[in-house]
XYZ file of C-alpha atoms in Angstrom:
502
model
C 56.939 26.603 44.626
C 54.150 24.411 45.430
C 52.254 27.446 46.808
C 52.797 29.428 43.653
C 51.314 26.406 41.543
C 48.378 26.147 43.879
C 47.668 29.879 43.365
C 48.130 29.589 39.634
C 45.630 26.611 39.547
C 43.170 28.713 41.625
C 43.418 31.652 39.188
C 42.969 29.388 35.976
C 39.908 27.836 37.755
C 38.344 31.132 38.290
C 38.999 32.271 34.735
C 37.304 29.003 33.548
C 34.308 29.403 35.927
C 33.879 33.173 34.828
C 34.080 32.112 30.984
C 31.078 29.649 31.711
C 28.824 32.353 33.097
C 27.797 33.984 29.489
C 27.198 30.432 28.258
C 24.905 29.445 31.088
C 23.215 32.909 30.665
C 22.932 32.209 26.856
C 21.517 28.741 27.415
C 18.312 29.682 29.059
C 16.975 31.618 26.140
C 17.765 28.630 23.866
C 15.713 26.239 26.100
C 13.044 28.769 26.137
C 12.876 28.917 22.524
C 12.893 25.355 22.143
C 9.825 25.065 24.504
C 8.303 27.618 22.250
C 8.430 26.030 19.043
C 5.319 24.616 17.254
C 5.424 21.315 15.093
C 3.231 21.318 12.068
C 1.747 18.090 10.646
C -0.274 17.542 7.566
C -3.321 15.423 6.540
C -3.822 15.680 2.907
C -5.835 13.084 0.811
C -7.430 9.784 2.016
C -6.687 8.818 5.698
C -5.322 5.346 5.987
C -2.422 3.312 7.688
C 0.407 5.589 6.457
C -1.605 8.730 7.795
C -1.984 7.014 11.073
C 1.717 6.081 11.443
C 2.762 9.628 10.473
C 0.599 11.273 12.850
C 1.215 9.167 15.788
C 5.010 9.456 15.410
C 4.665 13.027 14.925
C 2.851 13.538 18.131
C 5.313 11.337 20.106
C 8.097 13.549 18.794
C 6.199 16.678 19.872
C 5.905 15.333 23.293
C 9.727 14.217 23.419
C 10.731 17.816 22.343
C 8.127 19.412 24.871
C 6.713 21.553 21.827
C 4.341 24.325 22.778
C 1.651 22.791 20.516
C 1.124 20.733 17.304
C -0.780 22.105 14.387
C -2.508 19.545 12.243
C -3.323 20.896 8.869
C -6.289 19.086 7.462
C -7.725 18.756 3.884
C -9.234 15.438 3.295
C -12.308 13.797 1.832
C -12.410 11.020 4.432
C -10.638 7.737 5.181
C -10.647 4.560 7.065
C -12.542 4.191 10.451
C -9.792 2.113 12.217
C -6.946 4.565 11.153
C -9.203 7.590 12.350
C -9.904 6.103 15.607
C -6.055 5.446 16.218
C -5.338 9.024 15.391
C -7.981 10.322 17.759
C -6.519 8.212 20.631
C -3.077 9.516 20.110
C -4.544 13.110 20.180
C -6.543 12.512 23.329
C -3.458 10.813 25.032
C -1.111 13.624 23.871
C 0.427 16.063 26.692
C 1.121 18.551 23.948
C -2.055 20.638 22.871
C -3.161 19.747 19.339
C -4.688 22.429 17.090
C -6.666 21.019 14.274
C -6.743 23.590 11.389
C -8.783 23.122 8.004
C -6.651 24.847 5.532
C -5.878 26.087 2.821
C -8.807 28.072 1.468
C -10.969 25.480 -0.367
C -9.889 22.620 1.682
C -12.443 20.403 3.507
C -12.479 18.236 6.763
C -15.083 15.774 5.294
C -16.133 12.778 7.310
C -12.984 11.326 9.025
C -11.464 14.791 9.103
C -14.622 15.936 11.132
C -13.902 13.254 13.731
C -10.075 14.319 13.980
C -11.179 18.097 14.162
C -13.582 17.395 17.029
C -10.804 15.289 18.762
C -8.187 18.200 18.804
C -7.907 20.439 21.829
C -8.492 23.478 19.515
C -10.202 23.571 16.247
C -9.630 26.252 13.619
C -10.528 26.781 9.853
C -9.619 29.028 7.072
C -12.173 30.991 5.139
C -13.909 29.154 2.352
C -13.444 25.833 3.875
C -16.072 23.123 5.007
C -16.475 20.268 7.443
C -19.056 17.533 8.046
C -20.599 14.705 5.896
C -19.377 12.312 8.424
C -21.778 9.234 7.547
C -20.009 6.027 7.781
C -19.857 3.609 4.849
C -19.513 -0.176 4.961
C -16.781 -1.725 2.976
C -15.329 -5.037 1.987
C -18.544 -7.088 1.859
C -18.756 -7.823 5.690
C -21.410 -10.145 6.978
C -24.542 -8.737 7.825
C -25.342 -8.242 11.398
C -21.828 -8.020 12.558
C -21.082 -5.825 15.577
C -19.895 -2.261 15.073
C -16.799 -3.003 16.926
C -15.892 -5.547 14.335
C -15.334 -2.764 11.792
C -11.997 -1.943 13.586
C -10.725 -4.403 11.102
C -10.830 -1.805 8.545
C -14.107 -2.738 6.879
C -15.697 0.653 7.578
C -14.736 3.959 6.113
C -15.586 7.577 6.950
C -16.116 8.882 3.719
C -16.978 12.503 2.305
C -19.719 13.645 -0.161
C -21.063 10.751 -1.911
C -20.635 8.406 0.932
C -24.298 7.677 1.148
C -23.952 5.468 -2.088
C -23.214 2.524 0.394
C -26.370 2.953 2.275
C -30.091 1.757 1.754
C -32.133 4.001 -0.294
C -33.991 5.090 2.540
C -30.747 6.449 4.129
C -29.481 8.487 1.078
C -29.279 12.297 1.159
C -30.800 14.973 -0.748
C -28.979 15.888 -3.874
C -26.928 19.021 -4.528
C -29.290 21.894 -4.332
C -31.281 20.804 -1.403
C -30.623 22.873 1.878
C -27.032 22.229 2.489
C -24.654 19.454 1.040
C -26.337 16.154 2.125
C -28.852 17.953 4.264
C -32.701 17.502 4.915
C -33.808 19.731 2.113
C -37.431 19.736 0.634
C -36.425 17.208 -1.933
C -34.755 14.896 0.521
C -36.524 11.385 0.852
C -38.394 10.561 3.875
C -36.871 7.825 6.090
C -38.795 4.548 5.494
C -37.465 2.744 8.559
C -36.157 -0.211 6.409
C -32.592 0.246 7.473
C -31.097 -3.176 8.543
C -29.717 -3.755 12.097
C -26.243 -3.525 10.750
C -26.724 0.093 9.584
C -28.428 1.257 12.691
C -25.528 -0.101 14.799
C -22.961 1.411 12.829
C -24.651 4.795 12.581
C -25.564 4.936 16.252
C -21.938 3.844 17.178
C -20.541 6.698 15.105
C -23.099 9.106 16.568
C -22.088 8.288 20.057
C -18.396 8.634 19.296
C -18.577 11.887 17.646
C -20.993 13.263 20.526
C -18.550 12.139 23.164
C -15.842 14.142 21.549
C -17.925 17.155 21.220
C -18.895 16.906 24.916
C -15.240 16.497 25.807
C -14.205 19.559 23.876
C -17.287 21.767 24.711
C -18.414 21.938 20.989
C -21.889 21.659 19.547
C -23.102 18.228 19.899
C -26.110 18.638 17.967
C -24.106 19.268 14.607
C -22.089 16.230 15.450
C -25.098 14.068 15.284
C -26.284 15.675 12.194
C -23.125 15.368 10.506
C -23.245 11.558 11.070
C -26.969 10.751 10.518
C -27.790 13.395 7.855
C -24.316 14.033 6.356
C -24.641 17.680 7.315
C -21.844 20.120 6.474
C -20.970 23.724 7.711
C -18.774 26.521 6.198
C -16.127 28.105 8.342
C -18.462 31.036 9.389
C -21.019 28.773 10.295
C -18.950 26.424 12.222
C -17.652 29.331 14.296
C -21.145 30.527 14.862
C -22.389 27.243 15.968
C -19.361 26.650 18.221
C -18.103 23.858 16.238
C -14.691 25.604 15.885
C -12.977 28.288 17.943
C -10.903 30.084 15.524
C -10.962 31.353 11.844
C -7.406 32.125 10.675
C -6.032 33.115 7.331
C -2.380 32.085 7.834
C -0.223 30.546 10.455
C 0.657 33.707 12.321
C -2.942 34.602 12.565
C -3.601 31.098 13.961
C -0.879 31.154 16.726
C -1.648 34.729 17.681
C -5.366 33.857 18.167
C -4.535 30.412 19.963
C -2.186 32.217 22.450
C -3.267 32.426 25.955
C -6.212 29.862 25.439
C -6.632 27.178 28.088
C -7.087 23.596 26.935
C -7.217 20.372 28.708
C -4.436 17.820 27.951
C -3.664 14.521 29.493
C -1.561 16.116 32.308
C -4.256 18.727 33.069
C -5.272 22.341 31.892
C -2.544 24.038 29.836
C -2.321 27.591 28.638
C -1.261 27.820 25.037
C 1.842 30.105 24.528
C 2.218 30.141 20.626
C 2.594 33.803 19.877
C 5.953 34.315 17.971
C 6.798 30.597 18.300
C 9.035 28.991 15.746
C 7.383 26.789 13.366
C 8.721 23.322 12.346
C 7.045 21.456 9.630
C 7.395 17.667 9.932
C 7.490 15.810 6.626
C 6.793 12.037 6.377
C 9.924 10.064 6.996
C 11.079 7.095 4.797
C 8.994 4.667 6.856
C 5.699 6.641 6.318
C 6.548 7.321 2.761
C 7.004 3.562 2.101
C 3.792 2.590 3.910
C 1.888 5.262 1.955
C 3.338 3.587 -1.324
C 2.618 -0.043 -0.096
C -1.016 0.767 0.948
C -1.873 2.543 -2.133
C -4.657 0.239 -3.556
C -3.195 0.393 -7.020
C 0.044 -0.605 -5.852
C -1.269 -3.338 -3.732
C -3.281 -4.630 -6.608
C -0.072 -4.762 -8.749
C 1.961 -6.339 -6.053
C -0.790 -9.003 -5.771
C -0.742 -9.925 -9.486
C 3.210 -9.913 -9.688
C 3.148 -12.206 -6.826
C 0.702 -14.746 -8.282
C 2.338 -14.560 -11.952
C 5.793 -15.079 -10.391
C 4.773 -18.138 -8.409
C 3.110 -19.393 -11.500
C 6.125 -18.992 -13.575
C 8.273 -20.714 -10.983
C 5.830 -23.613 -10.935
C 6.179 -23.965 -14.804
C 9.957 -23.682 -14.688
C 11.231 -25.247 -11.437
C 14.745 -24.091 -10.504
C 14.416 -20.593 -12.255
C 14.575 -19.079 -8.769
C 14.158 -15.438 -9.815
C 10.309 -15.608 -10.544
C 9.698 -17.571 -7.396
C 11.695 -15.159 -5.225
C 10.156 -11.966 -6.701
C 6.779 -13.476 -6.805
C 6.966 -14.453 -3.059
C 8.142 -11.027 -1.964
C 5.497 -9.273 -3.976
C 2.793 -11.508 -2.606
C 3.796 -10.997 1.109
C 3.889 -7.225 0.536
C 0.679 -7.273 -1.150
C -0.975 -9.384 1.781
C 0.269 -6.958 4.239
C -1.316 -4.048 2.314
C -4.472 -5.964 2.050
C -4.793 -6.707 5.589
C -4.746 -2.966 6.395
C -7.051 -1.936 3.505
C -10.774 -2.385 3.123
C -10.692 -5.342 0.822
C -13.509 -7.559 -0.486
C -11.848 -10.946 -0.320
C -14.166 -12.184 -2.963
C -12.282 -10.141 -5.334
C -8.998 -11.675 -4.143
C -10.335 -15.246 -4.647
C -11.485 -14.305 -8.058
C -8.014 -12.796 -9.127
C -6.347 -15.982 -7.665
C -8.699 -18.288 -9.604
C -8.096 -16.300 -12.999
C -4.433 -16.654 -12.689
C -4.650 -20.466 -11.820
C -7.145 -20.910 -14.798
C -4.919 -19.177 -17.161
C -1.932 -21.360 -15.950
C -3.998 -24.520 -16.175
C -4.898 -23.683 -19.831
C -1.175 -24.732 -20.935
C -1.362 -28.086 -19.320
C -5.016 -29.162 -19.670
C -6.416 -29.415 -23.185
C -9.596 -27.233 -22.857
C -9.371 -25.506 -26.292
C -9.299 -22.101 -24.545
C -12.097 -22.333 -22.137
C -9.931 -22.322 -19.078
C -7.947 -19.262 -20.371
C -10.975 -17.281 -21.310
C -12.527 -18.094 -17.954
C -9.412 -16.988 -16.150
C -9.345 -13.559 -17.936
C -13.063 -13.165 -17.019
C -12.344 -14.137 -13.312
C -9.268 -11.703 -13.105
C -11.227 -8.635 -14.422
C -14.246 -9.375 -12.299
C -12.125 -9.819 -9.106
C -10.262 -6.687 -10.026
C -13.453 -4.546 -10.191
C -14.871 -5.705 -6.843
C -11.461 -5.818 -4.902
C -11.912 -2.303 -3.396
C -14.770 -0.128 -3.152
C -14.211 2.643 -5.803
C -16.871 5.012 -4.347
C -14.675 5.974 -1.431
C -12.219 8.667 -2.584
C -8.601 7.316 -2.639
C -9.261 3.752 -1.976
C -10.212 2.343 -5.412
C -8.191 0.996 -8.305
C -8.508 3.146 -11.543
C -10.719 1.528 -14.267
C -8.008 2.431 -16.681
C -5.452 0.153 -14.890
C -8.056 -2.720 -14.613
C -8.650 -2.386 -18.366
C -5.034 -2.325 -19.244
C -4.233 -5.302 -16.895
C -7.131 -7.153 -18.557
C -6.213 -6.391 -22.149
C -2.511 -7.368 -21.487
C -3.557 -10.564 -19.808
C -5.675 -11.577 -22.769
C -3.068 -10.507 -25.466
C -0.423 -12.587 -23.589
C -2.639 -15.507 -23.379
C -3.591 -15.377 -26.940
C -0.050 -14.982 -27.861
C 1.188 -18.039 -26.027
C -1.739 -19.933 -27.584
C -0.720 -18.906 -30.977
C 2.944 -19.946 -30.278
C 1.880 -23.372 -28.987
C -0.529 -24.004 -31.972
C 2.199 -22.965 -34.445
C 4.732 -25.154 -32.864
C 2.320 -28.274 -33.091
C 2.089 -27.849 -36.886
C 5.890 -27.455 -37.530
C 7.814 -30.393 -38.392
C 10.488 -31.810 -36.066
C 13.816 -30.663 -37.250
C 17.437 -30.741 -36.060
C 20.187 -28.263 -36.795
C 21.904 -30.287 -39.391
C 24.781 -27.844 -39.813
C 25.514 -28.161 -36.096
C 26.099 -31.872 -36.423
C 28.146 -31.932 -39.623
C 31.908 -32.139 -38.749
C 31.268 -33.310 -35.250
C 33.296 -36.240 -34.199
C 31.187 -39.453 -32.944
C 32.372 -42.748 -31.320
C 31.039 -46.160 -32.493
C 29.395 -48.013 -29.623
C 29.034 -51.325 -31.604
C 30.565 -53.063 -34.489
C 28.385 -52.685 -37.497
C 28.517 -52.825 -41.353
C 26.242 -50.432 -43.071
C 24.209 -48.872 -40.211
C 24.684 -48.955 -36.487
C 24.725 -46.821 -33.469
C 27.166 -43.906 -32.471
C 27.461 -41.633 -29.605
C 27.941 -37.861 -30.227
C 27.591 -34.960 -27.882
C 26.175 -37.362 -25.147
C 23.458 -38.712 -27.341
C 23.101 -42.055 -29.127
C 22.210 -41.638 -32.986
C 21.781 -44.030 -36.067
C 24.652 -43.827 -38.432
C 25.640 -45.316 -41.781
C 29.154 -46.018 -42.944
C 30.484 -47.114 -46.417
C 33.147 -49.165 -44.566
C 33.108 -51.721 -41.653
C 33.201 -50.078 -38.211
C 34.657 -51.263 -35.128
C 33.326 -50.680 -31.553
C 35.182 -47.670 -30.090
C 36.327 -46.223 -33.388
C 36.441 -42.465 -34.088
C 34.070 -41.341 -36.767
C 33.299 -37.882 -38.331
C 29.846 -36.803 -39.407
C 29.887 -36.059 -43.189
C 25.957 -35.147 -43.598
C 22.715 -35.957 -42.205
C 19.560 -37.601 -43.649
C 16.650 -37.075 -41.447
C 17.725 -38.674 -38.211
C 20.511 -40.802 -39.672
C 24.058 -39.719 -39.590
C 26.562 -40.430 -42.479
C 29.835 -40.963 -41.015
C 33.538 -41.717 -42.221
C 36.589 -43.064 -40.392
C 39.011 -40.490 -38.695
C 40.987 -42.846 -36.357
C 41.525 -46.397 -34.965
C 39.171 -48.195 -32.558
C 39.745 -47.276 -28.764
C 38.445 -49.093 -25.680
C 34.898 -48.084 -24.977
C 33.713 -48.403 -21.205
C 30.180 -49.364 -20.587
C 29.840 -46.449 -17.849
C 30.197 -43.748 -20.635
C 28.469 -45.284 -23.500
C 25.665 -47.173 -21.837
C 26.400 -50.347 -23.603
C 27.801 -53.522 -22.372
C 31.599 -54.039 -22.902
């Protein structure tokens, strides 16, 4: 019996082992397919903290999943220097090959996009796209003579066409219609050698950075320097001819086919790309990146700053209201977080805070409108210089500033009108609410005396003698004097409730 049981167990074990063979055989293609998938990330619009967070997390996920490659689709006018350098550091440290692709047609990799494209292991462009114009722009009103490394705090931006507005006149580029966008055409002004030390340090730092990326990837270093110093640009065909990019691709399939078999150097050593026919997974921003993108939007940060200041101001005028204070504190902390990662002129923040404070003081200090008007002017002036509006994607719209200024002025004038009207209105008491109420006499009196009603002490008149503690009823009211009649006998009145001696 035992022998038969052992044989049956062995037979079942053999069947179980055989049943696993197809599964093991089928698992190999699944793992292979997993290793052959490509993750797609998108850079669209201005490059800031949210873009950095999204790209870094996407590259980490690609490394965890052992993806064949990461394709970064680029369409940007530029962005913040600090965020761009963090993205490039993540690309340089990535064990997964990164393919930078300027797409769709009509897109551009201006300024910060050029730096990212140079950092990628493989660079590609779609037809009718462009790159370049990588001149850095100083933002935030930093002190002159600061070190370029100090710009990692976020005061420098890498902006696209029009970025030369932040440079001295001698450094500005030729207008449209010269040889190339921002090139050295015949109409371009000659350099006068009047650039200050700060501009030279920033330009030279950016040139060295982009040249180092070009030398690392074996790309044209001459254009890298020209893109920074002269804001030079290239079309897709020109970039391919000058060895700035390696591929021109119309669509994803063409890009992956042309990239297949190319050898690139990643952190772990040379890797041969195997992307032909790979599955494509587009990674959308998660809730964290989306929330960060909203918070670091300059318009949202500006509104949060105002909401926080007004909330704390209302809490100061109405202690114990709680809601304005709580909401104001939360909004102010979120605004401060956004401002510390954005290129902010803190003189603008100071003017906005001063404006809100002056408008608040107007209602407690008799200034006949001087404080309020000064507050509105300070608020609008601070809003205008809070961000550099010459950089795409990092300015507060003028319509929003105008709307805030008008709303603040109307609110201020409305409150002033209400207060002025209340000063001319005679003091009145709701007589109808007092008639019919019961009062308690707090003293003996004949004619006029004092009574207690609804916790208050009033003057009262009675046609009959009144004893202390007697219940009375209000019949009418003459100014601040109540006319009362008897409704009950006198009762004991304790001094603790009436506030008078027993």
